[in-house]
XYZ file of C-alpha atoms in Angstrom:
362
model
C 8.167 -25.802 -121.247
C 10.206 -27.734 -124.290
C 13.164 -25.600 -124.167
C 13.382 -26.631 -120.331
C 13.361 -30.217 -121.453
C 15.945 -29.762 -123.925
C 17.833 -28.146 -120.624
C 17.737 -31.173 -119.271
C 18.521 -33.535 -122.038
C 21.744 -31.722 -122.660
C 22.687 -31.653 -118.841
C 22.106 -35.288 -119.101
C 24.054 -35.944 -121.643
C 27.093 -33.717 -120.592
C 26.980 -35.614 -117.349
C 26.924 -38.817 -119.240
C 30.462 -37.554 -120.355
C 31.646 -36.309 -117.498
C 30.671 -39.672 -116.001
C 32.739 -41.359 -118.434
C 35.524 -39.298 -118.355
C 35.598 -39.981 -114.529
C 35.944 -43.491 -114.974
C 38.488 -43.620 -117.189
C 42.276 -43.979 -116.152
C 41.367 -46.686 -113.208
C 38.881 -48.334 -115.600
C 35.157 -49.176 -115.157
C 34.911 -51.984 -111.976
C 38.178 -51.358 -110.446
C 40.028 -48.555 -108.250
C 42.967 -46.751 -108.676
C 45.059 -48.941 -105.673
C 43.365 -52.250 -106.666
C 44.186 -53.654 -103.350
C 40.868 -52.714 -101.655
C 37.124 -52.195 -102.572
C 36.403 -47.804 -101.952
C 33.567 -47.376 -100.003
C 30.834 -44.575 -99.679
C 28.660 -43.665 -97.596
C 25.264 -42.421 -98.496
C 23.308 -40.396 -95.860
C 20.026 -39.187 -97.016
C 17.597 -37.299 -94.073
C 14.648 -38.787 -93.603
C 12.211 -40.927 -95.078
C 8.982 -37.489 -95.254
C 9.637 -37.297 -98.561
C 9.366 -40.036 -100.874
C 11.595 -39.247 -103.398
C 14.820 -39.866 -101.667
C 14.234 -43.860 -100.615
C 12.025 -44.606 -104.038
C 14.283 -42.609 -106.495
C 17.784 -40.967 -105.201
C 19.074 -43.657 -103.261
C 18.569 -46.636 -106.239
C 19.553 -44.262 -108.579
C 22.697 -43.176 -107.005
C 23.979 -46.875 -106.082
C 23.230 -47.752 -109.656
C 25.585 -44.824 -110.527
C 27.887 -45.585 -108.450
C 27.988 -49.520 -109.558
C 27.758 -48.365 -113.261
C 31.527 -46.311 -112.325
C 33.234 -48.485 -110.335
C 32.109 -52.248 -110.093
C 33.997 -53.181 -107.043
C 32.023 -49.842 -105.082
C 30.504 -50.676 -101.717
C 27.708 -48.345 -100.893
C 27.291 -47.634 -97.172
C 23.328 -46.185 -97.073
C 21.678 -44.719 -93.734
C 18.913 -42.415 -93.365
C 18.637 -40.257 -90.633
C 14.961 -39.967 -90.028
C 14.724 -35.996 -90.031
C 16.770 -36.254 -86.534
C 20.354 -34.026 -86.756
C 21.836 -35.931 -83.877
C 21.495 -39.502 -85.567
C 22.529 -37.929 -88.356
C 25.383 -36.523 -86.579
C 26.054 -40.072 -85.277
C 26.156 -41.391 -88.897
C 28.812 -39.582 -89.888
C 30.845 -39.853 -86.701
C 30.230 -43.687 -87.716
C 31.540 -43.565 -91.795
C 34.604 -41.483 -90.621
C 35.437 -43.967 -88.156
C 35.047 -46.659 -90.714
C 37.059 -44.626 -92.459
C 34.854 -44.572 -95.929
C 36.622 -42.988 -98.885
C 33.485 -40.521 -99.811
C 30.375 -39.717 -98.495
C 27.137 -38.244 -100.305
C 25.485 -36.141 -98.034
C 21.683 -34.789 -97.722
C 21.797 -32.865 -94.530
C 18.925 -32.642 -92.271
C 20.209 -29.833 -90.817
C 23.258 -27.737 -93.064
C 24.474 -25.804 -90.118
C 24.476 -28.369 -87.438
C 26.418 -30.583 -89.765
C 28.967 -28.149 -90.829
C 31.360 -29.465 -87.428
C 31.125 -33.365 -89.189
C 31.579 -32.010 -92.158
C 34.878 -30.449 -90.987
C 35.758 -33.810 -88.908
C 35.582 -35.485 -92.060
C 37.626 -33.392 -94.057
C 40.115 -33.457 -91.217
C 40.010 -37.126 -91.712
C 40.860 -36.922 -95.748
C 37.339 -38.073 -96.137
C 35.944 -35.926 -99.532
C 32.389 -35.517 -98.598
C 30.070 -34.182 -101.541
C 26.221 -32.195 -100.757
C 23.431 -33.800 -102.209
C 20.777 -31.197 -103.497
C 21.198 -28.867 -100.103
C 24.609 -27.091 -100.247
C 25.982 -28.738 -96.535
C 27.912 -25.839 -94.547
C 31.593 -26.738 -93.989
C 34.642 -27.792 -96.352
C 32.606 -29.734 -98.683
C 34.383 -31.180 -102.168
C 31.385 -30.991 -104.410
C 27.622 -29.965 -104.380
C 25.407 -31.119 -106.860
C 21.534 -29.518 -107.370
C 19.202 -27.679 -109.125
C 18.866 -24.111 -109.309
C 16.817 -23.019 -106.276
C 16.209 -19.844 -106.817
C 14.499 -20.844 -110.530
C 12.641 -23.311 -108.659
C 10.842 -20.547 -106.927
C 10.598 -18.478 -109.536
C 8.738 -21.025 -111.119
C 6.456 -21.693 -108.179
C 5.738 -17.769 -107.922
C 5.057 -17.558 -111.841
C 3.082 -20.451 -112.036
C 0.512 -19.233 -108.554
C 0.235 -15.519 -110.522
C -0.884 -17.317 -113.456
C -3.200 -19.137 -111.695
C -4.984 -16.268 -109.923
C -5.074 -14.316 -112.968
C -6.276 -10.972 -113.186
C -9.809 -11.400 -111.971
C -8.471 -11.308 -108.061
C -7.940 -7.274 -107.143
C -4.745 -7.463 -104.477
C -4.682 -11.382 -104.174
C -3.791 -12.976 -100.878
C -1.742 -15.599 -100.463
C -0.245 -18.213 -97.959
C 3.332 -19.109 -97.964
C 3.740 -22.552 -96.448
C 7.908 -22.096 -96.936
C 10.077 -25.658 -96.341
C 12.508 -25.894 -93.357
C 14.581 -22.769 -92.910
C 17.435 -25.239 -91.509
C 17.454 -26.315 -94.888
C 19.401 -23.838 -97.931
C 17.173 -24.861 -100.485
C 14.412 -23.900 -99.104
C 15.793 -20.410 -98.479
C 16.737 -20.228 -102.168
C 13.026 -21.617 -103.130
C 11.695 -18.440 -101.193
C 14.049 -15.952 -102.339
C 13.187 -17.081 -106.167
C 9.439 -17.289 -105.436
C 9.231 -13.738 -103.726
C 11.322 -12.305 -106.382
C 8.523 -13.330 -108.691
C 5.626 -12.256 -106.001
C 7.056 -9.292 -104.393
C 4.423 -6.219 -104.676
C 2.009 -8.475 -106.543
C 0.588 -10.360 -103.770
C -0.968 -9.498 -100.174
C 0.834 -12.470 -97.895
C -1.993 -13.315 -95.203
C 0.065 -15.832 -93.530
C 2.992 -17.266 -93.610
C 4.533 -20.588 -91.920
C 8.060 -21.971 -91.886
C 7.828 -25.748 -91.752
C 10.284 -27.691 -89.857
C 11.134 -31.139 -91.595
C 9.132 -30.457 -94.726
C 6.624 -32.464 -92.254
C 3.154 -32.781 -93.920
C 1.025 -32.729 -90.672
C 2.636 -29.591 -90.050
C 1.714 -27.777 -93.302
C -1.382 -28.882 -92.296
C -2.290 -27.420 -88.695
C -0.858 -24.303 -90.131
C -2.953 -24.152 -92.833
C -6.021 -24.701 -90.397
C -4.741 -21.746 -88.538
C -4.393 -19.669 -91.205
C -7.809 -20.750 -92.433
C -9.388 -19.847 -89.050
C -7.462 -16.493 -88.823
C -8.098 -15.401 -92.555
C -11.411 -16.514 -93.458
C -11.877 -19.499 -95.961
C -13.051 -17.148 -98.447
C -9.924 -15.246 -98.354
C -7.487 -17.331 -99.435
C -6.986 -16.160 -103.392
C -3.459 -18.918 -103.591
C -1.121 -21.117 -101.332
C 2.902 -21.075 -102.032
C 3.284 -24.456 -101.529
C 7.442 -25.479 -101.548
C 7.251 -29.106 -101.973
C 4.205 -31.362 -102.996
C 4.088 -33.228 -99.230
C 3.201 -29.635 -98.147
C 0.315 -29.344 -100.353
C -0.862 -32.320 -99.724
C -1.032 -30.934 -96.001
C -2.646 -27.628 -96.653
C -5.070 -28.793 -99.582
C -5.999 -31.564 -96.829
C -6.514 -28.392 -94.999
C -8.459 -26.659 -96.940
C -10.741 -29.604 -97.826
C -11.401 -30.588 -94.196
C -12.571 -26.545 -93.728
C -15.254 -26.966 -96.808
C -12.987 -24.141 -98.668
C -14.522 -24.715 -102.045
C -13.339 -23.519 -104.713
C -10.096 -24.234 -103.895
C -7.375 -21.615 -104.533
C -4.191 -22.849 -106.764
C -1.216 -24.503 -104.552
C 1.894 -25.089 -106.016
C 4.274 -28.086 -105.401
C 7.726 -29.602 -105.956
C 9.055 -33.189 -106.625
C 6.375 -34.217 -109.463
C 5.893 -36.875 -106.746
C 2.660 -39.857 -107.698
C -0.187 -38.533 -105.311
C 0.811 -34.901 -106.258
C 0.280 -35.768 -109.902
C -2.945 -37.236 -109.227
C -3.642 -33.960 -107.816
C -2.631 -32.120 -110.707
C -5.075 -34.289 -112.509
C -7.946 -33.959 -110.153
C -7.702 -30.169 -109.959
C -6.878 -29.812 -106.177
C -3.161 -29.069 -106.674
C -1.876 -26.504 -109.364
C 1.361 -27.232 -110.203
C 4.694 -29.450 -109.359
C 8.127 -28.511 -109.987
C 10.106 -31.799 -111.857
C 13.761 -31.850 -111.171
C 14.910 -35.304 -113.509
C 16.470 -37.469 -110.411
C 18.148 -38.948 -112.879
C 20.841 -36.171 -113.981
C 21.148 -35.185 -110.283
C 22.279 -38.824 -109.290
C 24.221 -39.116 -112.225
C 26.325 -35.894 -111.175
C 25.975 -37.328 -107.688
C 27.430 -40.772 -108.185
C 30.030 -39.405 -110.591
C 31.180 -36.722 -108.003
C 31.067 -39.384 -105.667
C 33.405 -42.227 -107.142
C 36.408 -39.356 -108.808
C 36.226 -37.939 -104.751
C 36.508 -41.641 -103.498
C 40.046 -42.084 -105.454
C 41.551 -39.278 -104.912
C 40.512 -37.592 -108.716
C 39.539 -34.146 -109.085
C 36.013 -32.871 -109.963
C 36.885 -30.883 -112.885
C 36.030 -33.455 -115.453
C 32.820 -33.893 -113.747
C 31.576 -30.492 -112.396
C 30.921 -27.646 -114.899
C 29.878 -25.057 -112.403
C 30.257 -23.804 -108.837
C 29.262 -22.302 -106.100
C 30.132 -19.931 -103.030
C 29.440 -21.704 -99.080
C 28.067 -19.980 -96.625
C 32.075 -19.193 -95.652
C 33.117 -18.274 -99.084
C 34.555 -21.081 -100.100
C 34.099 -22.087 -104.095
C 33.363 -25.589 -104.646
C 32.598 -27.213 -107.814
C 29.354 -28.023 -108.724
C 26.992 -29.227 -111.417
C 23.574 -26.982 -111.176
C 20.651 -28.522 -113.173
C 17.715 -27.162 -114.594
C 13.879 -27.603 -112.950
C 10.696 -27.998 -115.135
C 7.371 -26.214 -114.036
C 4.256 -29.042 -114.706
C 0.680 -28.290 -114.697
C -1.973 -30.693 -115.611
C -1.594 -29.567 -119.490
C 2.351 -30.669 -119.584
C 2.109 -33.885 -117.392
C 2.599 -36.017 -120.127
C 5.235 -34.104 -122.299
C 7.575 -33.898 -118.750
C 6.887 -36.560 -116.281
C 5.890 -39.224 -118.603
C 8.133 -38.421 -121.138
C 11.135 -38.462 -119.204
C 10.014 -42.111 -117.919
C 9.241 -40.676 -114.165
C 5.414 -41.758 -113.873
C 3.636 -43.554 -116.197
C 0.517 -42.670 -117.189
C -0.872 -45.722 -115.914
C 0.682 -45.274 -112.402
C -1.010 -41.615 -112.839
C -4.641 -42.450 -113.579
C -6.157 -44.284 -111.422
C -9.865 -45.298 -112.263
C -11.489 -42.416 -110.584
C -9.104 -40.003 -112.392
C -9.877 -42.213 -115.552
C -12.280 -38.650 -116.916
C -9.701 -35.727 -115.657
C -6.933 -38.099 -117.867
C -8.388 -38.026 -120.654
C -9.034 -34.265 -119.998
C -5.348 -33.787 -119.828
C -4.680 -35.810 -122.747
C -3.117 -38.567 -120.774
C -4.478 -41.138 -122.764
């Protein structure tokens, strides 16, 4: 765990250095031409997942402004609708923004409008999700490693006491390339070690859909026949746990998650959710902001991106890939609290005081 945190700290340092370099040349707070303020479109996918508006948006805007005081960030949210995001992309292209940071609702469906932006000489930075089409840069976390962390944690939580454990898999949206990577990573760990009783893909990562699917799984398998739940993120974990409780499943099986949402951390302390995956938002936003400014100024990505990925079409794209961190009740203090994502006071509401004391959150 400490090694993972050190890796994250190193990534923050490396990105900060790259950010400083990317700011050189034009001078912080200026633009290369000096005759207009660069405009950067920020397209977020939905408000269902708390991180987009609560964490990523303010951090990205802050980083962009730190690098380019004259830059104007134009933010929109697609509310989970592909058609809305396509219209938003078209609007940004019509306005002639200098760069776009895109978190795609549906990577495949956005491919044609990404190509349209490219044809208009507007670079697109794929943020957190690898969009299709001719993107200019990509920043995210290692998706397969996220799934591996979840799979390992689930096996550890179930332990050796359960013979031939049966699990329910609550995957994310198959239109999200990250969800595909999470599942691939998880299955590399779980395959041959568990029986998958039921498996669901959750369109648009909706919590209520996970709730309905978990209720269906309980009806099909029986309340006592679910030994663990692979949940791809914290929202799906919340819906699954709610269904388990409504169906009087006791004790609750271990449930995985991702994003280190405040509600998830409270559930972990309470013993309802076993783990989450912490993907420090600040280094991701630092890299995304640096890429966006470099793209808007028509500078190369080589001073910002230290990695590369291949798109579905086989093109090599400059990338920053960061290290995710597994979080359980025993490690909350040394991960999300230490990194400043949430405070002990935020996590330890009065009804969780005794559980927080047991977890060393004082």
